[in-house]
Coordinates of C-alpha atoms in Angstrom, one line a residue:
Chain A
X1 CA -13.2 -14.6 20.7
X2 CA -10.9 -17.5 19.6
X3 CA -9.7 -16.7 15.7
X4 CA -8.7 -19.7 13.8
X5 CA -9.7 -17.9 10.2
X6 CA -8.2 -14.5 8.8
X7 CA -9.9 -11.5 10.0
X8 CA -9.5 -10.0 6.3
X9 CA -9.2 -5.6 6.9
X10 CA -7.6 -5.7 3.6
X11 CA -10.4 -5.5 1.0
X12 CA -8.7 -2.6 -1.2
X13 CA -6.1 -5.1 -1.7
X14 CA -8.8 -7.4 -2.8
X15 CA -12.0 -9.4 -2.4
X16 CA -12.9 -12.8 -1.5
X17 CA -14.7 -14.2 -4.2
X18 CA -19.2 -14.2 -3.6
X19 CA -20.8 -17.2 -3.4
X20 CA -23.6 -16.1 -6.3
X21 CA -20.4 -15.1 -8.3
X22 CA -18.8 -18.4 -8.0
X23 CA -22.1 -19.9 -8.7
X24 CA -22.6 -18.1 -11.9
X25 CA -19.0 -19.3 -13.0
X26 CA -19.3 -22.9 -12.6
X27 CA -21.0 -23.7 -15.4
X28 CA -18.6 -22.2 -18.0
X29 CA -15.5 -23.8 -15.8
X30 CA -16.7 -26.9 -16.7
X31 CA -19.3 -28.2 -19.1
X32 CA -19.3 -24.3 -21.0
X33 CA -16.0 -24.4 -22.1
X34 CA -16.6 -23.5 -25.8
X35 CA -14.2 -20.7 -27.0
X36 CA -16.5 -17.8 -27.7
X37 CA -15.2 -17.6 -31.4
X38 CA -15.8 -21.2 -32.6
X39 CA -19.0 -21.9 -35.1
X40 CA -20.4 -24.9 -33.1
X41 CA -22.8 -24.7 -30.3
X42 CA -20.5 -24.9 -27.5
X43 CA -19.1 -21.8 -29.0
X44 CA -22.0 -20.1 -30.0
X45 CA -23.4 -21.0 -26.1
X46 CA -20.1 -18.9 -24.6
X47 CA -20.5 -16.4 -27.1
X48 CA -24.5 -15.8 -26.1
X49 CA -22.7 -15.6 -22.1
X50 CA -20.0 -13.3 -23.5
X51 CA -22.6 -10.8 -24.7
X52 CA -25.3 -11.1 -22.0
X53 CA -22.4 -10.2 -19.2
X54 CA -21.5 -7.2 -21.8
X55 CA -24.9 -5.9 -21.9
X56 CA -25.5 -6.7 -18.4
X57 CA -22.7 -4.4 -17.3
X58 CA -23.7 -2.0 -19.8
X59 CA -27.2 -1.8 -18.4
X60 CA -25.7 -1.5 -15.0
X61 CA -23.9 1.8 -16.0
X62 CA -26.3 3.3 -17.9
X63 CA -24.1 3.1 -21.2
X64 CA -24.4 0.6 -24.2
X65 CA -22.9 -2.7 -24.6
X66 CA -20.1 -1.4 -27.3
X67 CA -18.9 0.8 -25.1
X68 CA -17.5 -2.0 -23.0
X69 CA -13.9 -3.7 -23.4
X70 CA -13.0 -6.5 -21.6
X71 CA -9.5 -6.6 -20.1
X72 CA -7.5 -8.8 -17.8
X73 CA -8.0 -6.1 -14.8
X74 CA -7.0 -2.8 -13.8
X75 CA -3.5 -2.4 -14.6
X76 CA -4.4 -3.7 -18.4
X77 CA -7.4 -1.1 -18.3
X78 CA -5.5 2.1 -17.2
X79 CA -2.4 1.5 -19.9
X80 CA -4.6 1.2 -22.3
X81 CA -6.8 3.8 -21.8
X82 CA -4.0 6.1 -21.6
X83 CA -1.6 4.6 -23.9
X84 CA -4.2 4.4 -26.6
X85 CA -5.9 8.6 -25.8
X86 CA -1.7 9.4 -25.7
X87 CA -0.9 8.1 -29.0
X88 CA -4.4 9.3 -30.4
X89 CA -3.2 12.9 -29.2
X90 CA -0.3 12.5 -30.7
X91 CA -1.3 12.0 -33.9
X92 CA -2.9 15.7 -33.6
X93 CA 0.9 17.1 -32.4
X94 CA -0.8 16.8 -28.6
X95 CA 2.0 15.6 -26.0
X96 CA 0.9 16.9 -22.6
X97 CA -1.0 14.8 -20.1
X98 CA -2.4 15.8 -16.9
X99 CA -2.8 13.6 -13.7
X100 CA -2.5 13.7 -10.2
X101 CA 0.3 12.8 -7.6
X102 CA -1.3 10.1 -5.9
X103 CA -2.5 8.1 -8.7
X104 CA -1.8 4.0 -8.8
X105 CA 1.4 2.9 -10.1
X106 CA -0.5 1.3 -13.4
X107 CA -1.1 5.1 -14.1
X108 CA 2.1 6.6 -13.0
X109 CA 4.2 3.8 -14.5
X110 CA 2.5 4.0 -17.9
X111 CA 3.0 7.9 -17.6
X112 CA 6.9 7.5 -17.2
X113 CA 6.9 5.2 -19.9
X114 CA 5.2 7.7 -21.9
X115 CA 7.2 10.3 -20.7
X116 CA 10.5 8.7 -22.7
X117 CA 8.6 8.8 -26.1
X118 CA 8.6 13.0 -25.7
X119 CA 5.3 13.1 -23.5
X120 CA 5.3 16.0 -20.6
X121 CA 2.6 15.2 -17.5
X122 CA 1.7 17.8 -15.3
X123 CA 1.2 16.0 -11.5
X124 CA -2.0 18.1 -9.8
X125 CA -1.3 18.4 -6.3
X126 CA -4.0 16.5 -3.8
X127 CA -3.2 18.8 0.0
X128 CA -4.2 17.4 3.1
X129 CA -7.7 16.1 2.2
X130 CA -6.3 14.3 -0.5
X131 CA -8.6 15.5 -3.2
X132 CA -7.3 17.3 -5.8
X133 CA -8.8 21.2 -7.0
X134 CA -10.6 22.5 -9.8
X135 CA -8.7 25.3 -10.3
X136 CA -5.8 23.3 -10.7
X137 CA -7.1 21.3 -13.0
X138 CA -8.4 23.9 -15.2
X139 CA -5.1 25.8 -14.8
X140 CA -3.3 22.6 -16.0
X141 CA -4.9 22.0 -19.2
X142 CA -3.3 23.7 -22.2
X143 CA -3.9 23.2 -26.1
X144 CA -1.1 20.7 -25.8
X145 CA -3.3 18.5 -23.3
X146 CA -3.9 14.9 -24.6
X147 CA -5.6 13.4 -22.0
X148 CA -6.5 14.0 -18.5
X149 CA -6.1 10.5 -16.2
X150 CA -7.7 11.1 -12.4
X151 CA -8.6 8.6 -10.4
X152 CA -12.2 8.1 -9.0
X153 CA -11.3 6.6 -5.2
X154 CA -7.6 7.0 -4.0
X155 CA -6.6 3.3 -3.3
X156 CA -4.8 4.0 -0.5
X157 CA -7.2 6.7 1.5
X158 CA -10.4 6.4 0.2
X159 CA -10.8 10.0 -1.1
X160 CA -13.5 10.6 -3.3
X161 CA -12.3 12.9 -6.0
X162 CA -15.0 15.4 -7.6
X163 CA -15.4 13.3 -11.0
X164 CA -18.3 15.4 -12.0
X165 CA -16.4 18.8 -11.6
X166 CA -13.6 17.1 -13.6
X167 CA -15.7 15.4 -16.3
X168 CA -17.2 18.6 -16.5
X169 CA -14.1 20.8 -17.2
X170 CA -12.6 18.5 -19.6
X171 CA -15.5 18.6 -21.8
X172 CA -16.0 22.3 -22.2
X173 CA -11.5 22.1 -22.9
X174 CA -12.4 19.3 -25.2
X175 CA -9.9 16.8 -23.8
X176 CA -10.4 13.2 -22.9
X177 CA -11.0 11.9 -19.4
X178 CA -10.1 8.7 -18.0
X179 CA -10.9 7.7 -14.3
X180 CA -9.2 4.5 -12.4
X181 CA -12.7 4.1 -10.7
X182 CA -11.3 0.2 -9.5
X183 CA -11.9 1.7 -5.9
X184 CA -15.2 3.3 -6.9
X185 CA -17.7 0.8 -8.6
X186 CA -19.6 -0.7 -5.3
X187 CA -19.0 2.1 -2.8
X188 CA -20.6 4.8 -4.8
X189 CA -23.3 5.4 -7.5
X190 CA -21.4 6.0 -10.3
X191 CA -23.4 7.9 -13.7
X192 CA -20.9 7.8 -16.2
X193 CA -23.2 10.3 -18.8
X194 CA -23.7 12.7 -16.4
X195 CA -19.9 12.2 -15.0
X196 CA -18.6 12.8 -18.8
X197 CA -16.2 10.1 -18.3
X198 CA -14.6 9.1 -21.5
X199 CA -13.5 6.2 -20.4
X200 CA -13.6 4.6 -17.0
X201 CA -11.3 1.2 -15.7
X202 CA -12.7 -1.3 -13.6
X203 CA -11.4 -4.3 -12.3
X204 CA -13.2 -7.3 -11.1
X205 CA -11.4 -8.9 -7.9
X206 CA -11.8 -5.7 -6.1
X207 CA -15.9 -6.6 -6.6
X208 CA -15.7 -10.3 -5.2
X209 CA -14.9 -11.2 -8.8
X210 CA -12.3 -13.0 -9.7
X211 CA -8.9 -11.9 -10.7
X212 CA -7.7 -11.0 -13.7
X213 CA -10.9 -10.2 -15.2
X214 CA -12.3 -6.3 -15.3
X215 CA -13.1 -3.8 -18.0
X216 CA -12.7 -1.0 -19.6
X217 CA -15.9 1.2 -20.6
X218 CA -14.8 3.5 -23.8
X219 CA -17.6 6.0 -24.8
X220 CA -18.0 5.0 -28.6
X221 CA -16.3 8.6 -29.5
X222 CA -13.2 7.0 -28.5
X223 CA -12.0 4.1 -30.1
X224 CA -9.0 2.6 -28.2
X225 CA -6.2 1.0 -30.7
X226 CA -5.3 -2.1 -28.8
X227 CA -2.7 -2.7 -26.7
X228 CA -2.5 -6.4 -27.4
X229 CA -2.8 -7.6 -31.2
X230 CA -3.7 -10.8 -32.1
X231 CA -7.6 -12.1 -32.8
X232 CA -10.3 -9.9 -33.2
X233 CA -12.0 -10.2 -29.9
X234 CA -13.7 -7.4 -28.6
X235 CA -14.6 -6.1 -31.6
X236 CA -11.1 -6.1 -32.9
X237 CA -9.5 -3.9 -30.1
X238 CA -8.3 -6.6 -27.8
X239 CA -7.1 -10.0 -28.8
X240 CA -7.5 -13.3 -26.7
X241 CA -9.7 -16.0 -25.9
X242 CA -12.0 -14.7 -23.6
X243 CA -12.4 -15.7 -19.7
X244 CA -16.2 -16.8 -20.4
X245 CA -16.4 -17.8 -16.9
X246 CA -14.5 -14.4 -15.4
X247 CA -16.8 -12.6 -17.5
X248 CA -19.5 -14.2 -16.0
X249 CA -18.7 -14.0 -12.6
X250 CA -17.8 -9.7 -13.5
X251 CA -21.1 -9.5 -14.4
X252 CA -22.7 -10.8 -11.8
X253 CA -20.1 -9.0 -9.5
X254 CA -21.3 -5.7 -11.0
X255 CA -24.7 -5.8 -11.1
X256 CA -24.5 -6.6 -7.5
X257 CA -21.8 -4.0 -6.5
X258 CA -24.1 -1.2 -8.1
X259 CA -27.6 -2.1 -7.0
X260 CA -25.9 -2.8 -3.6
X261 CA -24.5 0.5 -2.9
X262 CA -27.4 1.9 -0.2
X263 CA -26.8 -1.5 1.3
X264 CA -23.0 -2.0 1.5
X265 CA -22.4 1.6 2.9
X266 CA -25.6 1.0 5.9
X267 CA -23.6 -2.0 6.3
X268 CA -20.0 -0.8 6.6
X269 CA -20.1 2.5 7.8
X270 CA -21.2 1.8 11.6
X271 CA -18.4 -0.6 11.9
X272 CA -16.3 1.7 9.4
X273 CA -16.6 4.1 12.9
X274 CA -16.5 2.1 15.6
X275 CA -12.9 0.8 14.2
X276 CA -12.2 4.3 13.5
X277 CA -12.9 5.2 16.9
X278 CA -11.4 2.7 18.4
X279 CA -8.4 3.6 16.6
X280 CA -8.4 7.2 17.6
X281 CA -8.3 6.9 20.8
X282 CA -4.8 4.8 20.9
X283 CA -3.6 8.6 20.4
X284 CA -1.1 10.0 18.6
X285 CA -2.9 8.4 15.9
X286 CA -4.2 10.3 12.8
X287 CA -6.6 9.8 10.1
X288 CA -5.4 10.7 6.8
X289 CA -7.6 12.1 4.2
X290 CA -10.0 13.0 6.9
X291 CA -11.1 16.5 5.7
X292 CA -11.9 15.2 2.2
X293 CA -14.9 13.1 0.7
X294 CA -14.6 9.1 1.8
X295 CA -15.8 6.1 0.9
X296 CA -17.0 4.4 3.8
X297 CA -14.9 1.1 3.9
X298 CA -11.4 2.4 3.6
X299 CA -9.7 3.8 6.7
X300 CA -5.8 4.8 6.6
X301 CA -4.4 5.9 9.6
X302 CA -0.7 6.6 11.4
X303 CA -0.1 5.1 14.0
X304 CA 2.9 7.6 15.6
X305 CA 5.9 6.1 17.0
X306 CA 5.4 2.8 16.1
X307 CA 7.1 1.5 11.7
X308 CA 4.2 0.2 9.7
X309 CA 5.5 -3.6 8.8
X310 CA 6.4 -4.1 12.8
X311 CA 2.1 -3.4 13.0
X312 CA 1.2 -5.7 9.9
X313 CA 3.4 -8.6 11.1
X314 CA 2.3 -8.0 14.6
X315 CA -1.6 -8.2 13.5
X316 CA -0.6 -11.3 10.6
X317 CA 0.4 -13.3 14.2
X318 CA -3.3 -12.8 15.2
X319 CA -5.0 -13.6 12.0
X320 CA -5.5 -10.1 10.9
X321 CA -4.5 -9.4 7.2
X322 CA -4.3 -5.5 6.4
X323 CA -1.7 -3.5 5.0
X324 CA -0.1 0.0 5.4
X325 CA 0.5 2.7 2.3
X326 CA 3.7 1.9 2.9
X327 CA 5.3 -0.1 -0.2
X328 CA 8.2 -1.7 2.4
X329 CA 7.3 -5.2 2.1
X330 CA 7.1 -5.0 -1.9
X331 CA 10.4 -4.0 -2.2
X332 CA 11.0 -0.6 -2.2
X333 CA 12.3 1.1 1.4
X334 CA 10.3 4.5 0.6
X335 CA 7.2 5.1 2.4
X336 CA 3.7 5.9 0.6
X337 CA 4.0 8.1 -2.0
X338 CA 0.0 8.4 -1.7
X339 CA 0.7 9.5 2.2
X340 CA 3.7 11.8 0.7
X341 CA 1.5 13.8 -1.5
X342 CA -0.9 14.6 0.9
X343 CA 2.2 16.6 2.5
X344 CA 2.1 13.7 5.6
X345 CA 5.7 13.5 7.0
X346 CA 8.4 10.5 6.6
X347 CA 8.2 9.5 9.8
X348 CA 4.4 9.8 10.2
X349 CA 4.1 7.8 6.7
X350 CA 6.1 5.2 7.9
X351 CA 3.7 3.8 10.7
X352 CA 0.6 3.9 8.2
X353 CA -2.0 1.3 8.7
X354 CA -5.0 0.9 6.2
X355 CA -8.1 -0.7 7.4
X356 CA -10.5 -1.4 4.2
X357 CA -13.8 -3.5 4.9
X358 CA -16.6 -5.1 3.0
X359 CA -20.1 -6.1 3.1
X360 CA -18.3 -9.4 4.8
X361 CA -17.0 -7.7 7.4
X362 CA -18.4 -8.4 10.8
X363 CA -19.1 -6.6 13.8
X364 CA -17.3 -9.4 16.0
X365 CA -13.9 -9.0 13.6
X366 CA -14.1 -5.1 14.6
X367 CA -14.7 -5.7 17.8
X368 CA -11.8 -8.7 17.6
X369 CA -9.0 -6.2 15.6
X370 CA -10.2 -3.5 18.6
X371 CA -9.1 -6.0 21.1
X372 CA -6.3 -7.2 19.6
X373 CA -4.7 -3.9 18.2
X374 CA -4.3 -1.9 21.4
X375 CA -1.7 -4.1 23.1
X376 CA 0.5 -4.2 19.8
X377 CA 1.3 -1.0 19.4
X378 CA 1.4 -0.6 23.5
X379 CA 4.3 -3.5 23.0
X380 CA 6.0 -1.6 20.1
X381 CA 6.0 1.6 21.1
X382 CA 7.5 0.7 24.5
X383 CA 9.8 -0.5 22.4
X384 CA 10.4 2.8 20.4
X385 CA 13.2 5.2 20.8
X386 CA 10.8 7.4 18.4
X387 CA 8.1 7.0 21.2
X388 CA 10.4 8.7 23.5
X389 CA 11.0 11.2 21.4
X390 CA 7.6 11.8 20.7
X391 CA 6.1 11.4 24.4
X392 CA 9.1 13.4 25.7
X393 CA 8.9 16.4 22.9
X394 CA 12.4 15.6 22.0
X395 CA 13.2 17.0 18.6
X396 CA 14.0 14.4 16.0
X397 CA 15.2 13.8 12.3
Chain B
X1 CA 5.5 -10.9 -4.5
X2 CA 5.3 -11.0 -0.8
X3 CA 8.6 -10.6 1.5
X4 CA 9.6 -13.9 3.8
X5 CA 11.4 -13.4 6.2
X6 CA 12.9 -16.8 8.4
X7 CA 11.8 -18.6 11.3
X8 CA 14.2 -17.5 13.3
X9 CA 13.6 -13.7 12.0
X10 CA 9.6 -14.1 13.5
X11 CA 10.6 -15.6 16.3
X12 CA 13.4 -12.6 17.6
X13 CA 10.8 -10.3 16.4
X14 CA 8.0 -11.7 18.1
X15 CA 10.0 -12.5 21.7
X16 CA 12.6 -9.9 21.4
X17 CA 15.9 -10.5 23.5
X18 CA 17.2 -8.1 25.5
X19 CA 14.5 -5.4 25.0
X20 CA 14.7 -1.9 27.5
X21 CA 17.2 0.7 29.2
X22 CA 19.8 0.2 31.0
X23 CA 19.6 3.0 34.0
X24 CA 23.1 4.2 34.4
X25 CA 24.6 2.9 31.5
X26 CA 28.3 3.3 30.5
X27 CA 27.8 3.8 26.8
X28 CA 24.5 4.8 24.9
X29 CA 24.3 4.8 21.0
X30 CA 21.7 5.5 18.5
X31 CA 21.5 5.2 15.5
X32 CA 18.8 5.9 12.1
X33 CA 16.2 8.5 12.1
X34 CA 12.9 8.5 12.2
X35 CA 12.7 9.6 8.3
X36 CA 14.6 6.4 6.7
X37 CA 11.9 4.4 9.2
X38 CA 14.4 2.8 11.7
X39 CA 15.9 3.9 15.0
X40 CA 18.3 1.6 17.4
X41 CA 19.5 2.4 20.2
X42 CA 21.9 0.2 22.7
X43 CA 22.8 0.5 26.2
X44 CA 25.8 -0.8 27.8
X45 CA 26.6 -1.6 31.1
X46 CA 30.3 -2.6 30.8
X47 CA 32.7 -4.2 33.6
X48 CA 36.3 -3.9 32.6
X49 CA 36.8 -5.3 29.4
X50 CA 33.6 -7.3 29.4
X51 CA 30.1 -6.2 28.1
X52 CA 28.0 -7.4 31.3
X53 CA 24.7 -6.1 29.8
X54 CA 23.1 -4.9 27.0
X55 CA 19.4 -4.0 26.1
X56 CA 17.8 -1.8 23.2
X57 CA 15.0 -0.1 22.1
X58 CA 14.3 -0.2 18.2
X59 CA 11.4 1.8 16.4
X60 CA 11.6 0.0 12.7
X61 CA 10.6 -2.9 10.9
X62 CA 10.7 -6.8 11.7
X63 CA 14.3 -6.9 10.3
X64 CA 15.1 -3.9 12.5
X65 CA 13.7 -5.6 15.8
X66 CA 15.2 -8.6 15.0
X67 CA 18.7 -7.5 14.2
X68 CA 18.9 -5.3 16.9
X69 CA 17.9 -8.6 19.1
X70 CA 20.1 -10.9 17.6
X71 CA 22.7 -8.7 17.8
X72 CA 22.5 -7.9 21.5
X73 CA 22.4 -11.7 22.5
X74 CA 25.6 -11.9 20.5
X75 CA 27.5 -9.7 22.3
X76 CA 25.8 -10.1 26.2
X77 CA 29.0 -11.2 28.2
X78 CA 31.4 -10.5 25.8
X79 CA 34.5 -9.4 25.9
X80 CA 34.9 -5.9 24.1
X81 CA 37.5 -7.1 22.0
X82 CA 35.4 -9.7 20.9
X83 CA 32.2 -7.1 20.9
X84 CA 34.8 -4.8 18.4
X85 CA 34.8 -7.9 15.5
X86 CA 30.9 -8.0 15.7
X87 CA 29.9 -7.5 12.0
X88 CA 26.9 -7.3 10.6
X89 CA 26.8 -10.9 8.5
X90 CA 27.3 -12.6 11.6
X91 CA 24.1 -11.1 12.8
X92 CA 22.6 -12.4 9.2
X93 CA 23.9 -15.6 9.8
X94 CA 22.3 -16.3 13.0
X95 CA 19.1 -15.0 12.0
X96 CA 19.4 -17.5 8.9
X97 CA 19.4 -15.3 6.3
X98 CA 17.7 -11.7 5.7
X99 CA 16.2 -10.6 2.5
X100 CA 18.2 -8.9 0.7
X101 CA 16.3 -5.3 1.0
X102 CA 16.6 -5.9 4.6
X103 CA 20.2 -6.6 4.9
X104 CA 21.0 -2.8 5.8
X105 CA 18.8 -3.6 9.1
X106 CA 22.0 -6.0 9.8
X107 CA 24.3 -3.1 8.8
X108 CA 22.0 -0.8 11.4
X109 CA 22.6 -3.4 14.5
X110 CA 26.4 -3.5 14.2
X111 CA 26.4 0.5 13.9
X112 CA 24.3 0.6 16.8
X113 CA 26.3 -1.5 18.7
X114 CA 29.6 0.9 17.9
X115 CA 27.6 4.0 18.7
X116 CA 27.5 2.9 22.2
X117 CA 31.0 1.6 22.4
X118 CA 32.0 4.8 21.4
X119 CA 30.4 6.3 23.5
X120 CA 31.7 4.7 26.6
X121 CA 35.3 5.7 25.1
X122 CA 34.2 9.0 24.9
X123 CA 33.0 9.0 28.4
X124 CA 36.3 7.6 29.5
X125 CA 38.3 10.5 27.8
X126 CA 39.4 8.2 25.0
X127 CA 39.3 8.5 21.2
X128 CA 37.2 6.0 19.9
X129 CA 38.0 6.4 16.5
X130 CA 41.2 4.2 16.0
X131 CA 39.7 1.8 18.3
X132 CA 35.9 1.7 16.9
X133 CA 36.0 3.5 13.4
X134 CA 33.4 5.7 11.9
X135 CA 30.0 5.3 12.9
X136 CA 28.0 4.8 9.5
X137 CA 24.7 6.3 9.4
X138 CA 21.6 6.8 7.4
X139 CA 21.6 9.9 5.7
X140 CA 18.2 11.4 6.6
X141 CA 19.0 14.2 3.9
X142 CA 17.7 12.0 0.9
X143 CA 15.3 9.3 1.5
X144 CA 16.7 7.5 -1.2
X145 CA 19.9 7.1 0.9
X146 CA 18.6 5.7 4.1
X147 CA 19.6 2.2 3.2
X148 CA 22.0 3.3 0.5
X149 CA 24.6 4.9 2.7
X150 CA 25.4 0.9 3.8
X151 CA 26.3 -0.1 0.9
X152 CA 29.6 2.4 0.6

């Protein structure tokens, strides 16, 4: 199979945009462009979209149209979910927040920056199936507790963490729960009532949305102060002109994503296996997260002996876009600290490769990337003085 | 923000110089650990005072493959005195330029390429030391110094 076009395996990264999505924006690209808050009809029109897509969503999740906020994405949905529950705890002397180790960095990073104005966060371990425990949790919380943040879907592994358990503890503690579910809305059925999330962040370019556009849903018992002051959009919690068309196009995106579920995983998880197979059987190759709950389309592997960015820049050279846990090409030297918390070794964290699909994904790409991948890491670990090592049962450091 | 590396970069990574053993060689070093993410290691076959041949075997990232290549082609035929000046922005320089997280792949390469000069000292019954210096290494004791201990 000649490739001229990107085999894409990196859709937890993000999503190309769908064709009914882009078809639902056009309209408001170009001859809606009213703002939303204006008197005349133009306005009026894009405020009538503006609270269709609201109650759209709404309707999707089972919850009401107040309850939703519309944001720029996920990292603007998880800081202010937890900047807003933190400094609502605060005002009733409550400075402890409890998360786990292997959230994103829009939740860790907001925690450290809450961490200097005098807030403590307990990190719940996640063990080998990367899922975090119950008991944990529950041993965690303390009077103190301000907010508990888990995430829905780990990013990098695909682990399914047991919302309902959680959701479930933190009401009968009385503490607030907010999930990142950006890796969750599409690849699961999500009931937020019976879940008792508090408040849940989506984001919209992980949907086939565009980016920077998402939400964030806020039962009406919590009332997020905003994180960005200026008009009185959104009901006065989140100033700026709103991205009629983005909003739009979310809409759509999530309305599909959640009646599509059945669909997506039939669709994903026979070629979800075949890759994973095909994978497997390289050898010395193991799948992370394996003994926990995952969602079918993300795969996360390492590939022993052979450094993860060698493998991406390898499989960039034959069209194939996917990325490792491994935060190397961003900037920072230290492998995965997703992979670290799940008690996965330096060396094995190093050669991680993630594999994410969607309902795009193809049967010939897998069976492309299948034929493709085996001869890379052949080359490179020929090439590997840690190959040696590992093939000869030579200790190493 | 994605990471670019040069031309020149790809094109050592993707069609390596050098690459293998050397059976018999007269000096072998290694250098990295498998922790920090990159291992090289260089063989020497050396003829008097000139380097005949040279291959490696690096486990690491583009920057690592790709120094490590550069910096054997640099030193193939060379005179060992010559070989003993090899630094590590010269390697930098004839890649055209490295980003600057990857410059301690560069820094990796020329310690590699004393490891195994010091070892074929050693294996002569000579003190490589004066002649060589100390090998720096990646301290595989604190992740957080595997590029860090370069930049002493």
């Amino acid at each position: 199979m000649e490739q001229q076009e990107t085999i894409y395996f990196d859709n937890a990264a993000t999503t190309q945009i769908s064709g009914d999505v882009l078809d639902s924006m056009m309209f408001w690209l170009t001859k809606g462009y009213g703002n939303a808050s204006s008197i005349y009809r133009l306005g009026r029109e894009a405020d009538t979209a503006l609270a269709k897509a609201r109650s759209d969503i709404a309707a999707a999740l089972g919850v009401q149209s107040g309850e939703i906020f519309f944001t720029s994405g996920g990292s603007e949905g998880d800081n202010w979910a937890i900047k807003s529950l933190a400094k609502a705890g605060q005002a009733k002397g409550k400075n402890h927040i409890v998360t786990s180790l292997f959230e994103h960095h829009a939740v860790l990073h907001a925690l450290d920056s809450l961490k200097k104005d005098g807030f403590e966060v307990t990190y719940l371990p996640v063990y080998e199936n990367g899922t975090v425990r119950i008991a944990d949790l529950e041993a965690a919380i303390t009077d103190k507790t301000a907010l508990v943040t888990i995430m829905y879907v780990n990013n990098e592994v695909g682990t399914i963490q047991p919302i309902e358990q959680i959701g479930a503890v933190c009401a009968a503690k009385n503490v607030p729960f907010h999930t990142d579910a950006v890796q969750a809305v599409g690849n699961l059925p999500i009931d937020i009532k019976k879940s008792r999330i508090g408040l849940m962040t989506v984001s919209g370019h992980k949907l086939h949305a565009q980016k920077g556009v998402g939400f964030l849903y806020a039962d009406k018992r919590y009332k997020p102060a905003p994180l960005i002051d200026g008009g009185a959009q959104e009901r006065g919690r989140r100033a700026g002109t709103e991205n009629i068309a983005g909003i739009v196009g979310l809409a759509k995106a999530v309305v599909f994503a959640t009646e599509n579920v059945a669909n997506k995983r039939a669709h994903i998880q026979p070629l979800a296996d075949k890759l994973k197979h095909g994978v497997l059987s390289l050898g010395h190759v193991d799948l992370n997260g394996e003994g926990g709950e995952r969602i079918s389309g993300t795969l996360n592997f390492c590939i022993q002996g052979v450094e993860a960015e060698s493998l991406l820049l390898s499989l960039d050279m034959k069209r194939i876009a996917a990325s490792s846990g491994s935060a190397c090409t961003s900037g920072s030297l230290d492998p995965s600290h997703v992979l670290l918390s799940m008690g996965i070794p330096h060396w094995k964290a190093n050669g991680s490769l993630r594999l994410s699909l969607s309902e795009y994904t193809t049967e010939a790409e897998v069976d492309y990337f299948l034929q493709v991948f085996p001869p890379i890491v052949e080359r490179l670990r020929e090439n590997s003085p840690l190959w040696e090592k590992i093939v000869k049962e030579i200790p190493f450091k | 923000m994605a990471m670019m590396y040069s031309e020149k970069v790809m094109e050592h990574f993707s069609n390596p110089r050098n690459v293998g053993e050397i059976e018999n060689a007269d000096g072998v070093g290694e250098v990295g650990n498998a922790k920090c993410g990159d291992i090289m290691k260089i063989y020497m076959k050396i003829n008097g005072d000139t380097v005949e041949d040279v291959k490696f075997k690096t486990f690491g990232c583009g920057a690592a493959i790709a120094t490590s290549s550069m910096a054997t082609e640099l030193i193939k035929g060379k005179k060992i005195d010559d070989v003993l000046k090899l630094t590590n922005k010269a390697v930098v320089e004839a890649l055209d330029g490295l980003p600057s997280i990857k410059l301690h792949c560069s820094v990796l390469a020329e310690q590699a390429v004393k490891s195994a000069l010091s070892d074929y000292y050693r294996r002569q019954g000579i003190d490589p030391v004066p002649i060589v210096g100390e090998i720096v290494d990646e301290d595989e004791t604190d992740i957080g110094s595997c590029a860090l201990a370069f930049s002493k």
